[in-house]
XYZ file of C-alpha atoms in Angstrom:
388
model
C 2.034 -2.367 -6.305
C 4.772 -4.620 -5.741
C 7.260 -5.417 -8.741
C 9.406 -8.129 -9.587
C 13.420 -7.725 -7.717
C 16.515 -8.586 -10.123
C 17.007 -11.778 -11.071
C 13.750 -13.184 -10.239
C 11.076 -14.473 -12.302
C 7.411 -13.373 -11.608
C 5.552 -15.656 -9.349
C 2.082 -14.778 -9.888
C -0.459 -13.352 -12.388
C 0.002 -9.687 -10.911
C 3.869 -10.256 -11.298
C 3.914 -11.081 -14.342
C 1.448 -8.628 -15.182
C 4.456 -5.479 -13.565
C 6.619 -7.169 -15.939
C 5.112 -6.518 -18.965
C 3.868 -3.443 -18.537
C 7.274 -2.368 -17.814
C 8.617 -3.929 -20.688
C 5.810 -2.946 -23.069
C 6.059 1.148 -22.378
C 9.182 1.362 -24.018
C 6.898 0.156 -26.658
C 5.964 3.425 -27.149
C 8.854 4.196 -29.303
C 6.959 2.385 -32.448
C 4.234 4.976 -32.509
C 6.212 6.157 -35.784
C 5.567 2.581 -38.015
C 2.118 2.785 -36.525
C 1.501 6.113 -37.398
C 2.770 5.376 -41.155
C -0.112 2.651 -41.308
C -2.630 4.699 -40.463
C -1.029 8.209 -42.167
C 0.960 6.843 -44.916
C -1.753 6.788 -47.617
C -1.078 2.748 -48.210
C -3.928 0.372 -49.665
C -6.001 -1.748 -47.654
C -3.983 -4.789 -48.753
C -0.340 -3.314 -47.412
C -2.087 -2.005 -44.139
C -3.007 -5.364 -43.242
C -0.001 -6.664 -43.796
C 2.282 -4.295 -42.224
C -0.159 -4.422 -38.945
C 0.170 -8.459 -39.420
C 4.424 -7.809 -39.518
C 4.265 -5.062 -36.967
C 2.405 -7.107 -34.107
C 4.347 -10.533 -35.424
C 7.815 -8.763 -34.345
C 6.293 -7.164 -31.506
C 5.241 -10.883 -30.111
C 8.879 -12.472 -31.194
C 10.789 -9.510 -29.439
C 8.494 -9.808 -26.171
C 9.543 -13.584 -25.641
C 13.167 -12.704 -26.555
C 13.156 -10.766 -23.182
C 11.149 -12.936 -21.378
C 13.423 -15.325 -20.634
C 16.114 -13.588 -19.567
C 18.817 -15.176 -20.828
C 19.263 -18.499 -18.476
C 19.979 -21.563 -20.105
C 21.915 -22.498 -23.310
C 20.371 -21.606 -25.811
C 22.151 -18.946 -27.902
C 21.787 -21.440 -30.916
C 17.965 -20.310 -30.244
C 18.067 -16.575 -30.057
C 20.557 -16.100 -32.864
C 18.394 -17.720 -35.056
C 15.193 -15.288 -33.619
C 17.375 -12.404 -33.998
C 18.388 -13.162 -37.752
C 14.930 -13.550 -38.413
C 13.310 -10.170 -36.390
C 16.572 -8.313 -38.611
C 14.939 -10.259 -41.823
C 12.302 -8.954 -40.776
C 12.648 -5.126 -40.218
C 14.595 -5.379 -42.618
C 11.805 -6.253 -44.878
C 8.984 -3.545 -43.600
C 11.889 -0.893 -43.627
C 12.766 -1.652 -47.541
C 8.749 -2.058 -48.497
C 7.238 0.442 -45.924
C 9.037 3.398 -45.488
C 11.897 4.666 -43.426
C 9.352 4.533 -39.847
C 10.464 1.154 -40.398
C 13.919 1.910 -39.425
C 13.761 1.732 -35.778
C 12.659 -2.057 -35.487
C 16.049 -1.547 -35.750
C 16.997 -0.325 -32.442
C 15.108 -3.497 -30.593
C 16.948 -5.893 -32.615
C 19.882 -4.026 -30.916
C 17.856 -4.097 -27.191
C 16.831 -7.406 -27.258
C 20.331 -8.890 -28.348
C 21.880 -6.746 -25.331
C 19.316 -8.590 -23.237
C 19.173 -11.781 -24.747
C 22.533 -13.152 -25.377
C 26.017 -12.949 -23.070
C 28.271 -10.526 -23.342
C 31.057 -12.874 -25.892
C 28.066 -12.252 -28.283
C 26.724 -9.223 -27.567
C 29.637 -7.118 -28.297
C 28.815 -8.910 -32.286
C 25.331 -8.532 -32.166
C 24.223 -5.487 -31.241
C 27.476 -3.566 -33.307
C 25.790 -5.710 -36.624
C 21.966 -4.658 -35.738
C 23.264 -1.342 -36.160
C 25.824 -1.592 -39.229
C 22.398 -3.463 -40.843
C 20.567 -0.011 -40.348
C 22.601 1.988 -41.542
C 22.799 0.109 -44.470
C 18.642 -0.453 -44.815
C 18.700 3.689 -44.119
C 20.468 3.789 -47.527
C 18.817 2.249 -49.650
C 15.140 3.765 -48.622
C 14.226 6.536 -49.706
C 15.141 9.571 -47.126
C 16.529 6.430 -44.837
C 20.187 8.706 -44.284
C 18.352 11.121 -42.138
C 16.859 9.196 -39.711
C 20.835 7.585 -39.058
C 21.665 9.779 -35.949
C 18.946 9.511 -34.085
C 18.368 6.020 -34.224
C 22.616 4.714 -34.827
C 22.991 6.147 -31.126
C 19.758 4.540 -29.331
C 20.869 1.286 -30.973
C 24.566 0.705 -30.077
C 23.585 2.509 -26.177
C 20.716 0.626 -25.339
C 22.606 -2.042 -26.503
C 25.185 -2.400 -24.716
C 23.751 -1.199 -21.579
C 21.092 -4.632 -22.123
C 24.158 -6.458 -21.617
C 25.114 -5.134 -18.544
C 21.700 -4.860 -17.337
C 22.248 -9.154 -18.581
C 25.174 -9.433 -16.288
C 23.111 -7.500 -13.509
C 20.852 -10.251 -12.861
C 23.487 -12.960 -13.746
C 25.323 -11.656 -10.981
C 22.673 -10.866 -8.210
C 21.029 -15.028 -9.386
C 24.685 -15.317 -7.988
C 24.890 -13.454 -4.581
C 21.534 -15.156 -4.413
C 22.107 -19.008 -4.815
C 25.724 -18.124 -2.162
C 23.714 -17.000 0.008
C 21.257 -19.872 -0.058
C 24.653 -21.748 0.825
C 26.351 -20.122 3.334
C 22.701 -20.453 5.066
C 22.617 -23.789 4.190
C 25.976 -24.598 5.896
C 25.501 -22.448 8.849
C 22.848 -24.553 9.253
C 24.928 -27.792 9.056
C 27.483 -26.143 11.305
C 24.676 -25.330 13.804
C 23.956 -28.869 13.881
C 27.394 -30.469 14.043
C 27.355 -28.287 17.034
C 24.237 -29.248 18.628
C 25.351 -32.914 18.386
C 28.895 -32.645 19.689
C 27.482 -30.731 22.623
C 25.580 -33.578 23.481
C 27.306 -36.416 22.893
C 30.085 -34.325 25.186
C 27.016 -34.275 28.314
C 25.091 -37.552 28.436
C 28.227 -39.423 27.143
C 30.009 -39.477 30.205
C 26.987 -39.371 31.972
C 25.645 -42.344 29.599
C 29.105 -44.386 30.656
C 28.854 -43.802 34.344
C 25.407 -45.098 34.258
C 25.847 -47.885 32.433
C 28.936 -49.151 34.926
C 26.809 -48.576 38.077
C 23.944 -50.507 36.999
C 26.163 -53.366 36.133
C 28.052 -52.520 39.204
C 24.232 -53.090 41.169
C 23.207 -55.606 39.539
C 26.322 -57.385 40.912
C 26.445 -56.464 44.357
C 22.185 -56.529 44.307
C 22.385 -60.943 45.673
C 25.107 -60.174 48.521
C 25.140 -56.403 49.208
C 21.716 -54.692 48.353
C 22.563 -51.937 50.804
C 25.344 -51.420 48.252
C 22.821 -51.927 45.344
C 21.090 -49.503 46.718
C 23.596 -46.725 46.296
C 24.503 -47.542 42.788
C 20.850 -47.189 41.751
C 20.559 -44.019 43.917
C 24.182 -42.845 42.188
C 22.203 -43.569 39.522
C 19.475 -41.207 39.583
C 21.457 -38.425 40.806
C 23.666 -38.480 37.645
C 20.592 -39.595 35.407
C 19.039 -36.138 36.573
C 22.141 -34.061 36.304
C 22.079 -35.596 32.462
C 18.573 -34.056 32.426
C 19.238 -30.608 33.122
C 22.542 -30.585 30.862
C 20.396 -31.088 27.592
C 17.676 -28.570 28.816
C 20.361 -26.155 29.231
C 21.900 -27.076 25.687
C 18.125 -27.120 24.420
C 17.535 -23.801 25.672
C 20.920 -22.206 25.219
C 20.476 -23.569 20.930
C 16.736 -22.303 20.882
C 17.729 -19.050 22.220
C 17.280 -16.021 19.984
C 19.420 -12.912 20.340
C 18.032 -9.404 19.125
C 21.804 -8.246 17.677
C 21.404 -12.277 15.380
C 17.568 -10.832 14.539
C 18.985 -8.007 13.315
C 21.271 -8.308 10.996
C 19.143 -11.537 9.609
C 15.905 -9.540 9.276
C 18.434 -6.854 7.126
C 19.372 -10.113 4.429
C 15.416 -10.914 4.530
C 14.111 -7.628 3.545
C 16.986 -6.890 1.357
C 16.650 -10.161 -0.579
C 12.486 -9.909 -0.924
C 13.139 -5.964 -2.514
C 12.538 -4.000 0.552
C 14.242 -1.176 1.751
C 15.159 -1.700 5.222
C 15.988 1.063 8.093
C 17.687 -0.441 10.689
C 19.185 0.001 14.491
C 23.106 -0.744 14.549
C 24.239 -3.858 16.841
C 22.182 -2.668 20.891
C 24.337 -2.545 24.014
C 21.974 -4.449 25.993
C 23.461 -4.743 29.515
C 21.767 -5.253 32.076
C 18.370 -6.300 30.246
C 16.762 -9.299 31.203
C 17.709 -12.246 28.612
C 13.753 -12.877 28.604
C 13.278 -9.646 27.212
C 16.189 -9.809 24.736
C 14.785 -13.261 23.652
C 11.162 -12.830 23.321
C 12.235 -8.610 21.263
C 14.129 -11.679 18.960
C 10.738 -13.396 18.268
C 9.076 -10.529 18.051
C 11.364 -8.727 15.321
C 11.272 -12.543 13.470
C 7.664 -12.222 13.445
C 6.882 -8.844 12.316
C 9.736 -9.106 10.078
C 8.113 -12.690 8.528
C 5.101 -10.759 8.424
C 6.322 -8.132 6.151
C 8.540 -10.240 3.484
C 5.649 -12.473 2.763
C 2.125 -10.748 3.512
C 2.741 -6.926 3.127
C 3.876 -6.278 -0.340
C 5.334 -3.613 1.045
C 8.369 -1.679 -0.394
C 10.586 0.041 3.077
C 10.709 -0.990 6.372
C 11.618 1.187 9.511
C 12.988 -1.341 12.499
C 13.178 0.845 15.163
C 14.434 -0.268 19.068
C 13.978 2.867 21.838
C 14.776 2.666 25.598
C 11.628 4.821 27.559
C 10.432 5.044 30.969
C 7.450 4.665 32.261
C 5.660 4.690 35.864
C 6.312 0.970 36.032
C 10.228 1.533 35.195
C 12.513 1.099 32.378
C 10.802 -0.413 29.186
C 12.741 -1.348 25.622
C 10.592 -0.891 22.490
C 10.652 -2.582 18.910
C 8.463 -0.901 16.261
C 8.602 -2.545 12.655
C 6.474 -0.527 10.336
C 6.109 -1.506 7.157
C 4.461 0.539 3.800
C 2.384 -2.312 2.452
C -0.958 -3.039 2.241
C -1.768 -2.552 5.880
C -2.411 -6.183 6.011
C 0.635 -8.247 7.453
C -0.573 -9.754 9.382
C -4.464 -10.397 11.319
C -4.434 -11.502 14.942
C -8.956 -12.196 14.227
C -7.325 -16.328 14.633
C -6.287 -18.254 17.516
C -2.778 -19.870 17.734
C -2.010 -17.778 15.032
C 1.904 -15.962 14.846
C 1.056 -13.263 17.120
C -1.425 -15.035 19.481
C 2.216 -17.137 20.386
C 4.143 -13.847 20.276
C 1.295 -11.989 22.443
C 1.718 -15.202 24.619
C 5.875 -14.838 24.411
C 5.693 -11.460 25.574
C 3.655 -11.680 28.466
C 5.529 -14.477 30.105
C 8.386 -11.972 29.961
C 6.886 -8.971 30.970
C 5.661 -6.917 28.206
C 2.967 -6.040 25.797
C 2.532 -6.246 21.520
C 0.903 -3.642 20.074
C 0.072 -4.683 16.304
C -2.513 -3.175 13.342
C -3.018 -0.669 10.891
C -0.767 2.183 10.936
C -0.801 5.480 8.451
C -0.678 3.473 4.895
C 0.896 0.280 5.732
C 1.605 -2.143 9.164
C 2.923 -1.210 12.339
C 4.171 -3.519 14.991
C 4.934 -3.024 18.624
C 6.408 -4.405 21.265
C 7.928 -3.807 24.413
C 9.621 -5.569 27.360
C 11.434 -4.491 31.016
C 14.583 -2.681 30.383
C 15.465 -4.385 34.074
C 15.089 -7.551 36.182
C 11.707 -6.973 37.930
C 13.530 -6.635 41.677
C 15.578 -3.312 39.535
C 12.229 -1.810 38.467
C 10.812 -2.395 42.192
C 13.559 -0.170 43.396
C 13.575 2.131 40.641
C 10.397 2.880 41.239
């Protein structure tokens, strides 16, 4: 079952349910007030009002926790906390010492919903109010040691959690900004490369075209030579552009490994990846095919698998056909990270890319998750043949 990462809002009904469950589990400590309502010997009217007050308290408490404290809403939070504190005091004074535990939830909500500059005052304030009401309630002083420390520790612990969430959100935004800047820089690099490649060629083509036009009436043979030069320059320019675009689009395995680590970590998946590989002597086609295989596999893990861990291995194996590089990506998700049943999907295109490089692809459910294995030749075809 997938949860919600730190600093991430629930994206679907399942994630909302998980977050509600994790928040509601701490409501088990309301057993004392519930037991008091059931077995405290209160009148029916008092029980009804007590249940109503408890339900309103829990709903208000959950609403304070769920927004995550983002945005300028401190005045609204302070007002809500004041209502919770007043309600806790009223219930404790009227129903008994079992209801003093509500102040612990007030302190925790203070730490979770307010910035540290305010929480450092509201958490001790809720604890002080707990102590004061305990002295006013019959037998309440015996509850102070068991409730005062959880209120203080829980409240200040939630301030730390809130700062962790805020820092995580800032890091996510910074990472997105860095990625955008890197993409812009790469676009500028490609634009500079194309300008350098085509600027001279296009200028030369323009000049020779003008010369050919002037020579055509009187010197058709010289004009024909200029046209031949124009054809040669244009063909060379086309080759240069293709080489530039091919180099721009070529995937590198080391780069994809670094990107896979960032993507899996951002998705909350525990990643185990190899170090930077030594690909000396490996054909460019093989490296590119493995890089695309890694990108497709990691994309499927992040988007479709609901996995919590992913293991990536890169091994060199000896086979009857020669040395091969084997890349395996295994997750512990739902076993449906991808499907090869539909034509034209990612795995179909990946299979074609690997076959073009002389490799193979295996993908399917494995144990409790999904596994993708891509194999490519580790040496050029001539070297493989001589080795065999």
